[in-house]
Amino acid sequence: MAKSSSATASASASASATKKRRSRGGTLTLDEVKALGRELLSSRAHLNHAPALLALLSPSAPLDLALEALISLQSFFVPLIPSIPSASAAAAAGDAGSDPELVFGAWLRQRFDELVAALVELSVSPHSDDAIRDVALDALMDFVKLGKDGKFQSAIYHKFLHAVVHASDSVDPLLELLGSKYFKYTDVCYFTYTSVDKIANNLGSKTTESGKDALQNGSDGSENKGAIFIHNIYNLLARVPVMDYQKDSTFEMWSTVGLSAKGEKDSSKDSSSTTHIKKKIKLKFTKAWLSFLKLPLPLDVYKEVLASIHQNVIPSMSNPAILCDFLTRSYDIGGVISVMALSGLFILMTQHGLEYPKFYEKLYALLTPAVFMAKHRSAFLQLLDTCLKSSYLPAYLAAAFAKRLSRLALSVPPAGALIIIALIHNLLRRHPSVNFLVHWEVDENDSNAKEEASQPKKIGADPFNNDEADPAKSGAMRSSLWEIDTLRHHYTPAVSRFVASLEEDLTVRAKTTEMKITDFSSGSYATVFRDEVRRRIKQVPLAFYRTTPTSLFQGSDFPGWTFEDQSSSNVGTIVEANETIETVGASDSTPSKRLRAEA
């Protein structure tokens, strides 16, 4: 007790000495900061140097002073971390105020919390220099690593991630630093998912109904803090690397114990086994993503999630079927959102037993001209080809999709027409029952078909209803692919040449092969032009006239009409500036001549 009293008295003397140093120059110099650090590390008598050094840990402080103060404080607190009491114990000791050691422990706890808060601010603040941000993050993660009994200090790490999520400015430099240095450790990823789950749940409970509507409508993130926080959560989750659960690899841990945090007790005997670690990480990963997807996502985040959910989220979830509500709700929205949700929904249907009764009706409704100009059209068209591959697909559905695609070929860009021809080629080859769309043949024994074929039909009438949402009621089974025949005269040579692939007998599967949609799905005007320019042309078309034409059309082009050269029988004088140009009419077989005369 006497020792503690003397330490307190020495600390008071040290504090007065620090004030004298500041009063001389106003601010501390680098040598003075180094002297304060050495004295702090040498004896308890200089404990009050800690607040002076803590005051230098600010983004606005000089870089050299902040770095020196940070290194000194880190060296001071690292050996004392095991003896620092918890926040509750420190509060109880402060209330008692009797035992000097307890008072010292409470003071130490308070200074340590101030240091952690300063490190978080230095790491998150956009005004911090890259050097001080790097050192501050390393010091913070060292405190996370050096918990009691070697356990992960999840409380400190949660404070840090809470500040990252609630930062109003960009945290991309910090996330890049965190991802490159620490996301390679399994326990860091594990506690990242744990903290994100808590933060997302807390953020979701505070979101008002008006805020949800604003976020769903894609309001500007600068005007809505909730949208900024959701962006930060997504950027944080996207930085965590996806773990390959198929490989039996060893897990590298940042802390000594691993996935056990301070205050947690792991009763599992096989807590360090690979299977146990994978199971725990999958569970935390699932909880974090589910909590995040419950938030009112801004439109740009919504699209990014749907674009990557089938690759980065579904394979790592403990039970991917949990995402069926999110994906079916997204698929029902329509437009680009439905196109992007198709990938994840298809995986749930084919690999996880999801039943979606109106899947093909929704897919049929997505076939619009806008799809062939969308950003993610490549993945959608490949999935469309895959969804129509099943041999159990009813004939009316195959005919409806073929007819819908052929009608779109009249209005899409040339690259889209090439994809449509390839898709119809595969459809006709896979489903021989719909080859009648190419060529109708009336069976002599079928009286109904013969009677229908003999009935007079209105010229130009197509029984197919393109506006019908239900494929079964579209009338595709009574139509034909006349639109494909019109592509023979397409203005793009590549399209008119490619139509010839449908002239083969696609019912004989041994003589034909399916076309790879990947070869056409990324096409555009640029790719069509590039391929056409690279072609080697054997014959070049030439325009040759025995006599110079005097009119746009000839009389033989339009029987009953005559096209005369009005200028052949008239002589006109045109005055241009200071010159006079006299135009003299010529015969039909000679070009007009211009004679120039001086004014």
CSV table of C-alpha atoms in Angstrom, one decimal, residues 32-433:
chain,number,residue,atom,x,y,z
A,32,GLU,CA,10.6,15.5,-25.6
A,33,VAL,CA,8.0,12.8,-26.8
A,34,LYS,CA,10.8,10.2,-26.9
A,35,ALA,CA,11.9,11.3,-23.3
A,36,LEU,CA,8.3,10.9,-22.1
A,37,GLY,CA,8.1,7.4,-23.6
A,38,ARG,CA,11.3,6.3,-22.1
A,39,GLU,CA,10.3,7.6,-18.6
A,40,LEU,CA,6.9,5.9,-18.9
A,41,LEU,CA,8.5,2.6,-19.7
A,42,SER,CA,11.1,2.9,-16.9
A,43,SER,CA,8.9,3.4,-13.8
A,44,ARG,CA,5.4,3.7,-12.4
A,45,ALA,CA,6.5,7.1,-11.1
A,46,HIS,CA,5.9,8.5,-14.6
A,47,LEU,CA,2.4,7.0,-15.2
A,48,ASN,CA,0.9,10.4,-15.9
A,49,HIS,CA,3.0,10.6,-19.1
A,50,ALA,CA,0.4,8.3,-20.6
A,51,PRO,CA,-2.3,11.0,-20.9
A,52,ALA,CA,0.2,13.4,-22.5
A,53,LEU,CA,1.1,10.8,-25.0
A,54,LEU,CA,-2.5,9.8,-25.6
A,55,ALA,CA,-3.3,13.5,-26.5
A,56,LEU,CA,-0.9,13.1,-29.5
A,57,LEU,CA,-2.9,10.3,-31.0
A,58,SER,CA,-5.0,12.3,-33.3
A,59,PRO,CA,-5.3,12.5,-37.1
A,60,SER,CA,-4.5,16.2,-36.9
A,61,ALA,CA,-1.3,15.7,-34.8
A,62,PRO,CA,2.1,15.8,-36.5
A,63,LEU,CA,2.9,12.5,-38.0
A,64,ASP,CA,6.3,12.0,-36.3
A,65,LEU,CA,5.0,12.8,-32.9
A,66,ALA,CA,1.9,10.6,-33.3
A,67,LEU,CA,4.0,7.7,-34.4
A,68,GLU,CA,6.5,8.0,-31.5
A,69,ALA,CA,3.7,8.3,-29.0
A,70,LEU,CA,1.8,5.3,-30.4
A,71,ILE,CA,4.9,3.1,-30.3
A,72,SER,CA,5.6,4.1,-26.7
A,73,LEU,CA,2.1,3.5,-25.5
A,74,GLN,CA,1.9,0.1,-27.3
A,75,SER,CA,5.2,-0.9,-25.6
A,76,PHE,CA,3.8,0.2,-22.2
A,77,PHE,CA,0.4,-1.6,-22.4
A,78,VAL,CA,1.3,-4.9,-24.1
A,79,PRO,CA,2.9,-6.4,-21.0
A,80,LEU,CA,0.1,-5.1,-18.8
A,81,ILE,CA,-2.8,-6.5,-20.9
A,82,PRO,CA,-3.2,-9.7,-18.8
A,83,SER,CA,-3.5,-7.6,-15.6
A,84,ILE,CA,-5.9,-5.0,-16.9
A,85,PRO,CA,-9.3,-5.6,-15.2
A,86,SER,CA,-12.5,-5.8,-17.1
A,87,ALA,CA,-14.7,-2.8,-17.5
A,88,SER,CA,-17.2,-4.0,-14.8
A,89,ALA,CA,-14.4,-4.8,-12.3
A,90,ALA,CA,-12.8,-1.4,-13.0
A,91,ALA,CA,-16.1,0.3,-12.3
A,92,ALA,CA,-16.5,-1.6,-9.0
A,93,ALA,CA,-13.0,-0.7,-8.0
A,94,GLY,CA,-13.5,3.0,-8.8
A,95,ASP,CA,-16.7,3.0,-6.6
A,96,ALA,CA,-14.8,1.3,-3.7
A,97,GLY,CA,-11.8,3.6,-3.9
A,98,SER,CA,-10.0,1.9,-1.0
A,99,ASP,CA,-7.3,-0.4,-2.3
A,100,PRO,CA,-4.7,1.5,-4.3
A,101,GLU,CA,-4.0,-1.5,-6.5
A,102,LEU,CA,-7.7,-1.6,-7.5
A,103,VAL,CA,-7.6,2.2,-8.1
A,104,PHE,CA,-4.5,1.7,-10.2
A,105,GLY,CA,-6.2,-1.1,-12.1
A,106,ALA,CA,-9.3,1.1,-12.8
A,107,TRP,CA,-7.0,4.0,-14.0
A,108,LEU,CA,-5.1,1.6,-16.2
A,109,ARG,CA,-8.4,0.3,-17.7
A,110,GLN,CA,-9.6,3.8,-18.4
A,111,ARG,CA,-6.3,4.7,-20.1
A,112,PHE,CA,-6.3,1.5,-22.2
A,113,ASP,CA,-9.9,2.2,-23.4
A,114,GLU,CA,-8.8,5.7,-24.4
A,115,LEU,CA,-5.9,4.2,-26.3
A,116,VAL,CA,-8.2,1.7,-28.1
A,117,ALA,CA,-10.5,4.5,-29.0
A,118,ALA,CA,-7.6,6.6,-30.3
A,119,LEU,CA,-6.3,3.7,-32.4
A,120,VAL,CA,-9.8,3.1,-33.9
A,121,GLU,CA,-10.1,6.8,-34.8
A,122,LEU,CA,-6.6,6.8,-36.4
A,123,SER,CA,-7.5,3.7,-38.4
A,124,VAL,CA,-11.0,4.8,-39.6
A,125,SER,CA,-10.4,8.6,-40.1
A,126,PRO,CA,-9.9,9.6,-43.8
A,127,HIS,CA,-7.6,12.4,-42.6
A,128,SER,CA,-5.1,9.9,-41.2
A,129,ASP,CA,-1.8,9.4,-43.0
A,130,ASP,CA,-1.3,6.0,-44.5
A,131,ALA,CA,1.7,5.3,-42.3
A,132,ILE,CA,-0.1,6.1,-39.0
A,133,ARG,CA,-3.1,4.1,-40.2
A,134,ASP,CA,-1.0,1.1,-40.9
A,135,VAL,CA,0.8,1.3,-37.5
A,136,ALA,CA,-2.5,1.9,-35.6
A,137,LEU,CA,-4.2,-1.1,-37.2
A,138,ASP,CA,-1.2,-3.3,-36.3
A,139,ALA,CA,-1.3,-2.1,-32.7
A,140,LEU,CA,-5.0,-2.6,-32.5
A,141,MET,CA,-4.8,-6.2,-33.9
A,142,ASP,CA,-1.9,-6.9,-31.5
A,143,PHE,CA,-4.2,-6.0,-28.6
A,144,VAL,CA,-6.9,-8.2,-30.1
A,145,LYS,CA,-4.4,-11.1,-30.3
A,146,LEU,CA,-3.0,-10.7,-26.7
A,147,GLY,CA,-6.2,-11.5,-24.8
A,148,LYS,CA,-6.3,-13.3,-21.4
A,149,ASP,CA,-5.1,-16.9,-21.8
A,150,GLY,CA,-4.3,-16.2,-25.5
A,151,LYS,CA,-8.0,-15.8,-26.4
A,152,PHE,CA,-9.3,-13.5,-29.2
A,153,GLN,CA,-10.3,-10.1,-27.8
A,154,SER,CA,-13.6,-10.0,-29.6
A,155,ALA,CA,-14.8,-6.9,-27.7
A,156,ILE,CA,-12.0,-4.7,-29.0
A,157,TYR,CA,-12.4,-6.1,-32.5
A,158,HIS,CA,-16.2,-5.5,-32.4
A,159,LYS,CA,-15.6,-1.8,-31.4
A,160,PHE,CA,-13.3,-1.5,-34.4
A,161,LEU,CA,-15.7,-3.0,-36.9
A,162,HIS,CA,-18.6,-1.0,-35.4
A,163,ALA,CA,-16.6,2.2,-36.2
A,164,VAL,CA,-15.8,0.9,-39.7
A,165,VAL,CA,-19.4,0.3,-40.5
A,166,HIS,CA,-20.7,3.6,-39.0
A,167,ALA,CA,-18.0,5.7,-40.8
A,168,SER,CA,-19.5,8.4,-42.9
A,169,ASP,CA,-16.5,8.7,-45.2
A,170,SER,CA,-14.9,6.1,-47.4
A,171,VAL,CA,-13.1,3.2,-45.6
A,172,ASP,CA,-11.8,1.5,-48.7
A,173,PRO,CA,-8.1,2.1,-47.9
A,174,LEU,CA,-8.6,0.6,-44.4
A,175,LEU,CA,-10.6,-2.4,-45.8
A,176,GLU,CA,-7.8,-3.1,-48.3
A,177,LEU,CA,-5.2,-3.0,-45.5
A,178,LEU,CA,-7.4,-5.2,-43.3
A,179,GLY,CA,-8.0,-7.7,-46.1
A,180,SER,CA,-4.4,-8.0,-47.2
A,181,LYS,CA,-3.0,-8.4,-43.7
A,182,TYR,CA,-5.5,-10.1,-41.5
A,183,PHE,CA,-8.3,-11.7,-43.5
A,184,LYS,CA,-6.0,-14.6,-44.2
A,185,TYR,CA,-6.5,-15.7,-40.6
A,186,THR,CA,-9.5,-17.9,-40.0
A,187,ASP,CA,-10.3,-16.6,-36.5
A,188,VAL,CA,-10.3,-13.0,-37.8
A,189,CYS,CA,-12.8,-14.0,-40.5
A,190,TYR,CA,-14.9,-15.9,-37.9
A,191,PHE,CA,-15.2,-12.9,-35.6
A,192,THR,CA,-15.8,-10.6,-38.5
A,193,TYR,CA,-18.9,-12.6,-39.3
A,194,THR,CA,-19.9,-12.5,-35.7
A,195,SER,CA,-19.6,-8.8,-35.4
A,196,VAL,CA,-21.3,-8.1,-38.7
A,197,ASP,CA,-24.3,-10.3,-37.6
A,198,LYS,CA,-24.7,-8.1,-34.4
A,199,ILE,CA,-24.2,-4.8,-36.2
A,200,ALA,CA,-26.6,-5.7,-39.0
A,201,ASN,CA,-29.3,-6.8,-36.5
A,202,ASN,CA,-28.9,-3.7,-34.5
A,203,LEU,CA,-29.0,-1.5,-37.7
A,204,GLY,CA,-32.1,-3.3,-38.9
A,205,SER,CA,-33.9,-2.7,-35.6
A,206,LYS,CA,-33.3,1.0,-35.8
A,207,THR,CA,-34.4,1.4,-39.4
A,208,THR,CA,-37.7,3.1,-39.7
A,209,GLU,CA,-40.4,2.3,-42.3
A,210,SER,CA,-39.7,5.5,-44.2
A,211,GLY,CA,-36.0,4.7,-44.3
A,212,LYS,CA,-36.8,1.3,-45.7
A,213,ASP,CA,-38.8,2.8,-48.5
A,214,ALA,CA,-36.1,5.3,-49.3
A,215,LEU,CA,-33.4,2.6,-49.5
A,216,GLN,CA,-35.4,0.3,-51.6
A,217,ASN,CA,-36.0,3.1,-54.1
A,218,GLY,CA,-32.3,3.5,-54.4
A,219,SER,CA,-32.0,7.0,-52.7
A,220,ASP,CA,-28.6,8.7,-52.7
A,221,GLY,CA,-26.3,7.3,-50.0
A,222,SER,CA,-24.9,10.8,-49.2
A,223,GLU,CA,-28.4,11.8,-48.0
A,224,ASN,CA,-29.1,8.7,-46.0
A,225,LYS,CA,-26.7,7.5,-43.4
A,226,GLY,CA,-28.4,4.1,-43.3
A,227,ALA,CA,-27.5,3.6,-47.0
A,228,ILE,CA,-23.9,4.5,-46.2
A,229,PHE,CA,-23.8,2.0,-43.3
A,230,ILE,CA,-25.2,-0.8,-45.5
A,231,HIS,CA,-22.6,0.0,-48.2
A,232,ASN,CA,-19.9,-0.4,-45.6
A,233,ILE,CA,-21.3,-3.7,-44.4
A,234,TYR,CA,-21.4,-5.1,-47.9
A,235,ASN,CA,-17.8,-3.9,-48.7
A,236,LEU,CA,-16.7,-5.5,-45.5
A,237,LEU,CA,-18.3,-8.8,-46.3
A,238,ALA,CA,-17.1,-8.7,-49.8
A,239,ARG,CA,-13.5,-8.3,-48.6
A,240,VAL,CA,-13.6,-11.5,-46.6
A,241,PRO,CA,-12.2,-14.2,-48.8
A,242,VAL,CA,-14.5,-17.1,-49.7
A,243,MET,CA,-13.3,-20.3,-48.1
A,244,ASP,CA,-13.0,-23.5,-50.0
A,245,TYR,CA,-14.7,-26.1,-47.9
A,246,GLN,CA,-13.9,-29.0,-50.3
A,247,LYS,CA,-10.2,-28.9,-49.6
A,248,ASP,CA,-8.7,-30.3,-46.4
A,249,SER,CA,-6.4,-27.4,-45.6
A,250,THR,CA,-5.0,-26.2,-42.4
A,251,PHE,CA,-6.4,-23.1,-40.8
A,252,GLU,CA,-4.0,-20.3,-39.9
A,253,MET,CA,-5.1,-18.5,-36.7
A,254,TRP,CA,-4.2,-15.0,-35.5
A,255,SER,CA,-4.7,-15.7,-31.8
A,256,THR,CA,-3.2,-18.5,-29.8
A,257,VAL,CA,-6.4,-20.3,-28.9
A,258,GLY,CA,-8.2,-19.8,-32.2
A,259,LEU,CA,-12.0,-19.5,-32.5
A,260,SER,CA,-12.5,-19.1,-28.7
A,261,ALA,CA,-13.0,-15.5,-27.7
A,262,LYS,CA,-12.4,-14.0,-24.3
A,263,GLY,CA,-15.3,-14.9,-22.0
A,264,GLU,CA,-16.4,-17.9,-24.1
A,265,LYS,CA,-16.1,-21.5,-23.1
A,266,ASP,CA,-15.8,-24.2,-25.8
A,267,SER,CA,-17.0,-27.5,-24.4
A,268,SER,CA,-16.3,-29.4,-27.6
A,269,LYS,CA,-13.5,-31.9,-27.2
A,270,ASP,CA,-12.7,-31.7,-30.8
A,271,SER,CA,-12.7,-27.9,-31.1
A,272,SER,CA,-9.5,-27.7,-33.1
A,273,SER,CA,-10.5,-30.3,-35.7
A,274,THR,CA,-10.9,-29.1,-39.3
A,275,THR,CA,-14.5,-30.4,-39.5
A,276,HIS,CA,-15.5,-28.5,-36.3
A,277,ILE,CA,-13.9,-25.2,-37.6
A,278,LYS,CA,-15.6,-25.5,-40.9
A,279,LYS,CA,-18.9,-26.0,-39.3
A,280,LYS,CA,-18.6,-23.0,-37.0
A,281,ILE,CA,-17.4,-20.7,-39.8
A,282,LYS,CA,-20.3,-21.8,-42.0
A,283,LEU,CA,-22.8,-21.1,-39.2
A,284,LYS,CA,-21.4,-17.6,-38.6
A,285,PHE,CA,-21.1,-16.9,-42.3
A,286,THR,CA,-24.8,-17.8,-42.8
A,287,LYS,CA,-26.0,-15.7,-39.9
A,288,ALA,CA,-24.0,-12.7,-41.0
A,289,TRP,CA,-25.3,-12.8,-44.6
A,290,LEU,CA,-28.9,-13.5,-43.5
A,291,SER,CA,-28.8,-10.5,-41.2
A,292,PHE,CA,-27.3,-8.3,-44.0
A,293,LEU,CA,-29.9,-9.5,-46.6
A,294,LYS,CA,-32.7,-8.5,-44.2
A,295,LEU,CA,-31.7,-4.9,-44.4
A,296,PRO,CA,-33.3,-2.5,-46.9
A,297,LEU,CA,-30.6,-2.7,-49.5
A,298,PRO,CA,-29.9,0.2,-51.8
A,299,LEU,CA,-30.5,-0.6,-55.5
A,300,ASP,CA,-26.8,-0.7,-56.4
A,301,VAL,CA,-25.9,-3.0,-53.5
A,302,TYR,CA,-28.9,-5.1,-54.4
A,303,LYS,CA,-27.6,-5.7,-57.9
A,304,GLU,CA,-24.1,-6.4,-56.7
A,305,VAL,CA,-25.3,-9.0,-54.3
A,306,LEU,CA,-27.5,-10.7,-56.9
A,307,ALA,CA,-24.6,-10.7,-59.4
A,308,SER,CA,-22.3,-12.6,-57.0
A,309,ILE,CA,-24.6,-14.5,-54.6
A,310,HIS,CA,-24.4,-17.8,-56.7
A,311,GLN,CA,-20.6,-17.8,-56.5
A,312,ASN,CA,-19.6,-16.2,-53.2
A,313,VAL,CA,-22.6,-16.9,-50.9
A,314,ILE,CA,-24.5,-20.0,-51.7
A,315,PRO,CA,-21.6,-22.5,-51.7
A,316,SER,CA,-20.5,-21.3,-48.2
A,317,MET,CA,-23.8,-21.4,-46.5
A,318,SER,CA,-24.7,-24.1,-44.0
A,319,ASN,CA,-28.2,-24.3,-45.5
A,320,PRO,CA,-28.5,-22.5,-48.9
A,321,ALA,CA,-32.3,-23.2,-49.0
A,322,ILE,CA,-32.7,-20.4,-46.5
A,323,LEU,CA,-32.1,-17.9,-49.3
A,324,CYS,CA,-35.2,-19.1,-51.2
A,325,ASP,CA,-37.4,-16.3,-49.9
A,326,PHE,CA,-34.9,-13.6,-50.8
A,327,LEU,CA,-34.2,-15.0,-54.3
A,328,THR,CA,-37.9,-15.7,-55.2
A,329,ARG,CA,-38.9,-12.3,-54.0
A,330,SER,CA,-36.1,-10.8,-56.2
A,331,TYR,CA,-37.1,-13.0,-59.1
A,332,ASP,CA,-40.7,-11.7,-58.9
A,333,ILE,CA,-39.7,-8.1,-59.1
A,334,GLY,CA,-39.1,-8.2,-62.8
A,335,GLY,CA,-36.7,-6.4,-65.1
A,336,VAL,CA,-33.0,-6.5,-64.5
A,337,ILE,CA,-33.4,-7.6,-60.9
A,338,SER,CA,-35.1,-10.8,-62.1
A,339,VAL,CA,-32.4,-11.4,-64.6
A,340,MET,CA,-29.7,-11.2,-62.0
A,341,ALA,CA,-31.6,-13.3,-59.5
A,342,LEU,CA,-31.9,-16.2,-62.0
A,343,SER,CA,-28.4,-17.6,-61.3
A,344,GLY,CA,-28.9,-18.1,-57.6
A,345,LEU,CA,-32.5,-19.4,-58.0
A,346,PHE,CA,-31.3,-21.9,-60.6
A,347,ILE,CA,-28.7,-23.3,-58.3
A,348,LEU,CA,-31.3,-23.7,-55.5
A,349,MET,CA,-33.6,-25.5,-57.9
A,350,THR,CA,-31.1,-27.8,-59.4
A,351,GLN,CA,-28.9,-28.5,-56.4
A,352,HIS,CA,-30.9,-27.9,-53.3
A,353,GLY,CA,-34.4,-29.2,-54.2
A,354,LEU,CA,-36.2,-25.8,-54.4
A,355,GLU,CA,-39.6,-26.0,-56.0
A,356,TYR,CA,-40.8,-23.0,-58.0
A,357,PRO,CA,-44.0,-23.8,-59.9
A,358,LYS,CA,-44.1,-20.7,-62.1
A,359,PHE,CA,-40.4,-20.6,-62.9
A,360,TYR,CA,-40.8,-20.9,-66.7
A,361,GLU,CA,-43.7,-18.4,-66.8
A,362,LYS,CA,-41.4,-15.9,-65.1
A,363,LEU,CA,-38.5,-16.8,-67.4
A,364,TYR,CA,-40.8,-16.4,-70.4
A,365,ALA,CA,-41.8,-12.9,-69.3
A,366,LEU,CA,-38.2,-11.8,-69.0
A,367,LEU,CA,-37.6,-12.3,-72.7
A,368,THR,CA,-37.8,-8.6,-73.8
A,369,PRO,CA,-35.5,-6.6,-76.1
A,370,ALA,CA,-34.0,-4.9,-73.0
A,371,VAL,CA,-32.4,-8.2,-71.9
A,372,PHE,CA,-30.2,-8.3,-75.0
A,373,MET,CA,-28.7,-4.9,-74.0
A,374,ALA,CA,-28.4,-5.5,-70.3
A,375,LYS,CA,-25.0,-5.6,-68.6
A,376,HIS,CA,-25.4,-9.2,-67.3
A,377,ARG,CA,-27.0,-10.6,-70.5
A,378,SER,CA,-24.2,-13.1,-71.0
A,379,ALA,CA,-24.9,-15.0,-67.8
A,380,PHE,CA,-28.6,-14.8,-68.3
A,381,LEU,CA,-28.6,-16.1,-71.9
A,382,GLN,CA,-26.3,-19.0,-70.9
A,383,LEU,CA,-28.7,-19.9,-68.0
A,384,LEU,CA,-31.7,-19.6,-70.4
A,385,ASP,CA,-30.1,-22.2,-72.7
A,386,THR,CA,-29.4,-24.4,-69.7
A,387,CYS,CA,-33.0,-24.1,-68.4
A,388,LEU,CA,-34.3,-25.1,-71.8
A,389,LYS,CA,-32.1,-28.2,-72.0
A,390,SER,CA,-34.2,-30.6,-70.1
A,391,SER,CA,-35.8,-33.3,-72.3
A,392,TYR,CA,-38.9,-33.3,-70.0
A,393,LEU,CA,-39.8,-29.8,-71.1
A,394,PRO,CA,-43.3,-29.8,-72.6
A,395,ALA,CA,-43.7,-29.2,-76.3
A,396,TYR,CA,-45.8,-26.2,-75.8
A,397,LEU,CA,-43.2,-24.5,-73.6
A,398,ALA,CA,-40.4,-25.3,-76.1
A,399,ALA,CA,-42.5,-23.9,-79.0
A,400,ALA,CA,-43.5,-20.8,-77.0
A,401,PHE,CA,-39.9,-20.0,-76.1
A,402,ALA,CA,-38.8,-20.6,-79.7
A,403,LYS,CA,-41.5,-18.4,-81.1
A,404,ARG,CA,-40.9,-15.6,-78.5
A,405,LEU,CA,-37.2,-15.6,-79.3
A,406,SER,CA,-37.9,-15.5,-83.1
A,407,ARG,CA,-40.2,-12.5,-82.6
A,408,LEU,CA,-37.5,-10.7,-80.6
A,409,ALA,CA,-35.0,-11.3,-83.5
A,410,LEU,CA,-36.8,-8.6,-85.4
A,411,SER,CA,-36.1,-5.9,-82.9
A,412,VAL,CA,-32.8,-6.8,-81.2
A,413,PRO,CA,-29.3,-5.7,-82.3
A,414,PRO,CA,-27.4,-8.0,-84.7
A,415,ALA,CA,-25.5,-9.6,-81.8
A,416,GLY,CA,-28.8,-10.5,-80.2
A,417,ALA,CA,-30.1,-11.9,-83.4
A,418,LEU,CA,-27.0,-14.2,-83.6
A,419,ILE,CA,-27.7,-15.5,-80.0
A,420,ILE,CA,-31.4,-16.0,-80.8
A,421,ILE,CA,-30.5,-18.2,-83.9
A,422,ALA,CA,-28.2,-20.2,-81.7
A,423,LEU,CA,-30.8,-20.7,-79.0
A,424,ILE,CA,-33.5,-21.7,-81.5
A,425,HIS,CA,-31.0,-24.1,-83.2
A,426,ASN,CA,-30.5,-25.8,-79.8
A,427,LEU,CA,-34.2,-25.8,-79.0
A,428,LEU,CA,-35.1,-27.5,-82.3
A,429,ARG,CA,-32.3,-30.1,-81.9
A,430,ARG,CA,-33.3,-31.0,-78.3
A,431,HIS,CA,-37.0,-31.1,-78.9
A,432,PRO,CA,-37.8,-32.7,-82.3
A,433,SER,CA,-41.5,-32.4,-81.5
